[in-house]
Short mmCIF file of C-alpha atoms in Angstrom, two decimals:
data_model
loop_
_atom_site.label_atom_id
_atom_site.label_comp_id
_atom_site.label_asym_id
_atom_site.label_seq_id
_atom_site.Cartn_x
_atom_site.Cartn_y
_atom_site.Cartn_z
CA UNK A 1 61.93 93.47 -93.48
CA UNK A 2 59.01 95.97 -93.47
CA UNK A 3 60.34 99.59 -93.55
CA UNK A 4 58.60 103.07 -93.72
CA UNK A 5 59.89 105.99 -94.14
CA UNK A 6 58.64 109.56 -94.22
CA UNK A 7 59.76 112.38 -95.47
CA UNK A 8 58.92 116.01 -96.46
CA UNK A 9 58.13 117.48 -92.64
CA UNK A 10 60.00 121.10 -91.91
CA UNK A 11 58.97 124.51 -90.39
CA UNK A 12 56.51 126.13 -92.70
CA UNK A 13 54.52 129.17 -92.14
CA UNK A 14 50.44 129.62 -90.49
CA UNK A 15 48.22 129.27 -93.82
CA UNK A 16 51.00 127.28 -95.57
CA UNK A 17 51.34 123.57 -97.40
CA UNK A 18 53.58 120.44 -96.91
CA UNK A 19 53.48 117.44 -98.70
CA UNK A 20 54.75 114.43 -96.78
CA UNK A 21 55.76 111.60 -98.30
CA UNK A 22 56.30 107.62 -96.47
CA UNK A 23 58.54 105.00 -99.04
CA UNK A 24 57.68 101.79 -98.30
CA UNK A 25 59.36 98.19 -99.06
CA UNK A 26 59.48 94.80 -98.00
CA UNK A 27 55.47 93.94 -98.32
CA UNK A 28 53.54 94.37 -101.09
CA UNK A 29 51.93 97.89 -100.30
CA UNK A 30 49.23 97.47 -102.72
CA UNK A 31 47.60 95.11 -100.36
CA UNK A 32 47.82 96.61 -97.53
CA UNK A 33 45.36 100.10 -96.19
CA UNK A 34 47.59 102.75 -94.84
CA UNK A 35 47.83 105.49 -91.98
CA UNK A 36 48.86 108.93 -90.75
CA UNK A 37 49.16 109.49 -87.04
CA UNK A 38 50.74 112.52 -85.22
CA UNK A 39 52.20 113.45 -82.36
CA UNK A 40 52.25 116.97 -80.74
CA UNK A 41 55.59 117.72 -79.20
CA UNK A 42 55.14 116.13 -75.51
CA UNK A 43 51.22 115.13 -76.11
CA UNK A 44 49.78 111.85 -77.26
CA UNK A 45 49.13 109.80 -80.39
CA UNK A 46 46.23 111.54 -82.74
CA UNK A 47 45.24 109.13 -85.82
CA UNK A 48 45.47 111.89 -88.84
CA UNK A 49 44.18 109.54 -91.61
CA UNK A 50 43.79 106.14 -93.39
CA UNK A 51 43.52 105.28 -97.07
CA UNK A 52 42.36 101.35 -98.37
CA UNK A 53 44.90 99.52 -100.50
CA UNK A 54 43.03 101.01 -103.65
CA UNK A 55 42.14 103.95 -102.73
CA UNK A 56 38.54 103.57 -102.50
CA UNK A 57 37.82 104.61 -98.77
CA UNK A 58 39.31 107.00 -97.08
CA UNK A 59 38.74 108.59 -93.70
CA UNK A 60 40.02 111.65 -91.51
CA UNK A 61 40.22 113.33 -88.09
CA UNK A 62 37.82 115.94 -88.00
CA UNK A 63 40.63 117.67 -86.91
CA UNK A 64 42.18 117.94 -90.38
CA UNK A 65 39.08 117.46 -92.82
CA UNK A 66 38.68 119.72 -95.22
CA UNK A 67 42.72 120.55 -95.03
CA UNK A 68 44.48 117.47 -95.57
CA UNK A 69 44.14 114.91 -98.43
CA UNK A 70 45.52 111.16 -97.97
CA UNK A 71 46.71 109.52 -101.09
CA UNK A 72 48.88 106.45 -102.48
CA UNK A 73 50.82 105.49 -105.15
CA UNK A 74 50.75 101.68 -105.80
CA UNK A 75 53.21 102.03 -108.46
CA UNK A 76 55.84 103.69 -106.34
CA UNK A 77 55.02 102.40 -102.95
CA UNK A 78 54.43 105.42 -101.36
CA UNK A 79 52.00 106.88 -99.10
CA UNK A 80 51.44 110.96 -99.15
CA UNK A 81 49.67 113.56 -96.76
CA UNK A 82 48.97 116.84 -98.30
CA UNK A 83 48.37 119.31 -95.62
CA UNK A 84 47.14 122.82 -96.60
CA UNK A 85 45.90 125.90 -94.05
CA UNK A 86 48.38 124.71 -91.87
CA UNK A 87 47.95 126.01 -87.84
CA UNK A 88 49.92 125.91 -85.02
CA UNK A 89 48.17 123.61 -83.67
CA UNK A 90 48.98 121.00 -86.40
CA UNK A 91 53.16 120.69 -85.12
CA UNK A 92 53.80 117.63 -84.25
CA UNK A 93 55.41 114.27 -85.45
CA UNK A 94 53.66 112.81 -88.27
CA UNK A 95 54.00 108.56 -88.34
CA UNK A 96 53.04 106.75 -91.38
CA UNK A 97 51.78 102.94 -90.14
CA UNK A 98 50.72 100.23 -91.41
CA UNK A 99 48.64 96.90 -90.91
CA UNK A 100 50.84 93.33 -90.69
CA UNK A 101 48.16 91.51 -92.62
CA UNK A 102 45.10 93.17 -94.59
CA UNK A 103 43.89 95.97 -95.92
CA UNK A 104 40.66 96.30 -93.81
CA UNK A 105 39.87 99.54 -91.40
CA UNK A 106 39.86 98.04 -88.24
CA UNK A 107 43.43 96.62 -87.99
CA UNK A 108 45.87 97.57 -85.60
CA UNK A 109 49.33 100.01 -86.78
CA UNK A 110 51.93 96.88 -86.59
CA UNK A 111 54.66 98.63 -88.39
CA UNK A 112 55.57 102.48 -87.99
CA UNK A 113 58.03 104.33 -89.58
CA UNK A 114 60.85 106.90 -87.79
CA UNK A 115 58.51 109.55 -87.80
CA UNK A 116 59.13 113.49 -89.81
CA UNK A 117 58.46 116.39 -87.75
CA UNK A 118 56.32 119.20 -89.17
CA UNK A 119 56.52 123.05 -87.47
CA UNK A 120 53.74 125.62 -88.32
CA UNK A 121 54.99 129.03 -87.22
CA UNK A 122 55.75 132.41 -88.19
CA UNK B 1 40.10 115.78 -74.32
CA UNK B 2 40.64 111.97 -75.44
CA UNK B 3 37.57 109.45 -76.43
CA UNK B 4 39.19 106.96 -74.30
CA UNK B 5 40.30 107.91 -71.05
CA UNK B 6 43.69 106.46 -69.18
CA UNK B 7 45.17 107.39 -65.97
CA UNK B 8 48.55 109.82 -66.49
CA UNK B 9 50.68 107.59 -64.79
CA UNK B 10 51.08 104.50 -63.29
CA UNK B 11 54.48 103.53 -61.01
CA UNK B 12 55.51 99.96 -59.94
CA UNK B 13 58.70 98.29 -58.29
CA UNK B 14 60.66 96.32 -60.64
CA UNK B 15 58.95 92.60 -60.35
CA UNK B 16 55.61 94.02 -59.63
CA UNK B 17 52.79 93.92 -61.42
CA UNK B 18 50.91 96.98 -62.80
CA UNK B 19 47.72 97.79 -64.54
CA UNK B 20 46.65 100.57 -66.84
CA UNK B 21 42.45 100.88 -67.56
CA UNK B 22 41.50 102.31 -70.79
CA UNK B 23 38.26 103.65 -70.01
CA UNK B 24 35.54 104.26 -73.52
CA UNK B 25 31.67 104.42 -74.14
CA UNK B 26 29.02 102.48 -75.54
CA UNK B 27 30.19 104.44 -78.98
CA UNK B 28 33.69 102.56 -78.91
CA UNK B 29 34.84 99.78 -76.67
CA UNK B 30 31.39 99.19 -75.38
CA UNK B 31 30.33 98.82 -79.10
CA UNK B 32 32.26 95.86 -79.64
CA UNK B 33 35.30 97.41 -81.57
CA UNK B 34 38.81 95.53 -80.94
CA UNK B 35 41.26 97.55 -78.46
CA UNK B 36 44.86 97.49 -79.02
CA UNK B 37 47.90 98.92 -77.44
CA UNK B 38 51.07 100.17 -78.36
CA UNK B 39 54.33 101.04 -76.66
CA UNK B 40 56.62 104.42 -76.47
CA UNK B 41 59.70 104.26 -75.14
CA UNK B 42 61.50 107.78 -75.58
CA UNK B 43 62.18 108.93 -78.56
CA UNK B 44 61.23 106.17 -80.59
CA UNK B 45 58.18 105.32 -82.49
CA UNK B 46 55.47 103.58 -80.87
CA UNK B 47 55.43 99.92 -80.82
CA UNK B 48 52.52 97.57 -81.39
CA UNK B 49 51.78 95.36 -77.78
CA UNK B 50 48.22 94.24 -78.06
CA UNK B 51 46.44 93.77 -81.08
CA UNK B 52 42.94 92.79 -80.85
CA UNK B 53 42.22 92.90 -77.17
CA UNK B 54 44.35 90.38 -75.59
CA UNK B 55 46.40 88.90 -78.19
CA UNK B 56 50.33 89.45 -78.10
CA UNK B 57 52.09 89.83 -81.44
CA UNK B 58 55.47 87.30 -82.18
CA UNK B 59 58.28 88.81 -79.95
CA UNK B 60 56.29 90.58 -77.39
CA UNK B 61 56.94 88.63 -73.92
CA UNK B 62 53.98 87.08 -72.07
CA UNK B 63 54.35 89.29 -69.20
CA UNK B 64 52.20 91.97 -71.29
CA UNK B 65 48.63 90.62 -71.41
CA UNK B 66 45.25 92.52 -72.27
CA UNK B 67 42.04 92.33 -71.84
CA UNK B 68 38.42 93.63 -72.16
CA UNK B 69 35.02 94.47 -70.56
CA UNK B 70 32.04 96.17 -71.05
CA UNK B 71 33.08 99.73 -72.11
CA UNK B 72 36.92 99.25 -70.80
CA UNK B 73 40.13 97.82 -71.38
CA UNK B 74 43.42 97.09 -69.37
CA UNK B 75 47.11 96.00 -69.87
CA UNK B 76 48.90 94.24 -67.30
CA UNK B 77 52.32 93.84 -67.08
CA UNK B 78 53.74 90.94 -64.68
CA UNK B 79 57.37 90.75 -63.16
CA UNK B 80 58.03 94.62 -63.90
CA UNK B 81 61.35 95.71 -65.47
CA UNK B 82 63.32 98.75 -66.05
CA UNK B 83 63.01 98.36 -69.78
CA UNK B 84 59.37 98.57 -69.51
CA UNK B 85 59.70 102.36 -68.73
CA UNK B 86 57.23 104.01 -71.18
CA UNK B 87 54.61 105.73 -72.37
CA UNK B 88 51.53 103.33 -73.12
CA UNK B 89 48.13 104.23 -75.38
CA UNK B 90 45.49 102.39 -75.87
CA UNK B 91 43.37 102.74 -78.96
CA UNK B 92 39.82 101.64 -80.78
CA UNK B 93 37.28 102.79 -83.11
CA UNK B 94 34.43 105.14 -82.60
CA UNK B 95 31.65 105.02 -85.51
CA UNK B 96 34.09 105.76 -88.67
CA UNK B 97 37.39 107.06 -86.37
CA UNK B 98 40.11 105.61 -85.12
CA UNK B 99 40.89 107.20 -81.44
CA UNK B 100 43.54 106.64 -79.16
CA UNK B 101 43.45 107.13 -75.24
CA UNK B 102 45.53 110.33 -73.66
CA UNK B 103 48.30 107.76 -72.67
CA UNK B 104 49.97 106.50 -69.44
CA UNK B 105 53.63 106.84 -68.48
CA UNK B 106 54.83 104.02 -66.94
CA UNK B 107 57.67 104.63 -64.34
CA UNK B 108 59.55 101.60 -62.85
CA UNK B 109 60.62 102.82 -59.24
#
């Protein structure tokens, strides 16, 4: 059974960092590209960011360029987010997801994990 | 301001059928890029409903059905139930981004 789970969100301060963190098991996560998508508390779904299987291409919201890095750990099976210069505007749920099949860009997010909520505010 | 634009809501009578329009540009949908779409009931994570424009992943019943045209998408849903109460996004791909539309609750009367 495919599971993914994040961790790392809390309340941190305007101008701060948060690492999150999504363990993964039950597929071989090397293979597969990987995602961050948010949520804003009562808004929508925002993609964040997406990383290939080796690292090699890696994309973001123009939203967070420039703050955030994406990376992986094959080794571990984990996914990360590292979000610097946080804002307000940057609270929300934060969803790791993945592909069923693949590690191409244009796949759909077939598995999700629970979700970790991040708060910027003073 | 989404990319892809959905109506806010969308209300039907349990056994009816509804439809929600995911509406893009010649710089997404109309450019050929697959739409899927996902499911949010509350408090959970979304779900995966669509994947590649009209295809239904293993579990998901046949009364959810997609399609696509020109520079829009819709999702049907057939025979309406109470457990279809949701939120619903669509989502594509404009040049390098993945995008998703504003979303559309569902309420079953």
């Amino acid at each position: 059974e495919v599971q993914l789970v994040e961790s790392g969100g809390g309340l941190v301060k305007p101008g701060g960092s948060l690492r999150l963190s999504c363990a993964a098991s039950g597929f071989t996560f090397s293979s597969y590209s990987m995602n961050w998508v948010r949520q804003a508390p009562g808004k929508g779904l925002e993609w964040v960011s997406s990383i290939s299987s080796s690292s090699s291409y890696i994309y973001y919201a123009d939203s967070v360029k420039g703050r955030f890095t994406i990376s992986r750990d094959n080794a571990k099976n984990s996914l990360y987010l590292q979000m610097n210069s946080l804002r307000a505007e940057d609270t929300a749920v934060y969803y790791c997801a993945s592909p069923r099949r693949g590690s191409g860009y244009y796949l759909p997010f077939d598995y999700w994990g629970q979700g970790t909520l991040v708060t910027v505010s003073s | 301001q989404s990319v892809l634009t959905q109506p806010p809501s969308v209300s039907g009578a349990p056994g009816q059928r509804v439809t929600i329009s995911c509406t893009g540009s010649s710089s997404n949908i109309g450019a050929g890029y697959d739409v899927h779409w996902y499911q949010q009931l509350p408090g959970t994570a979304p779900k995966l409903l669509i994947y590649g424009n009209s295809n239904r992943p293993s579990g998901v019943p046949d009364r959810f059905s997609g399609s696509k045209s020109g520079t829009s998408a819709s999702l049907a849903i057939t025979g309406l139930q109470a457990e279809d109460e949701a939120d619903y996004y669509c989502q594509s791909y404009d040049s390098s981004l993945k995008v998703f539309g504003g979303g559309t609750k569902l309420t079953v009367l």
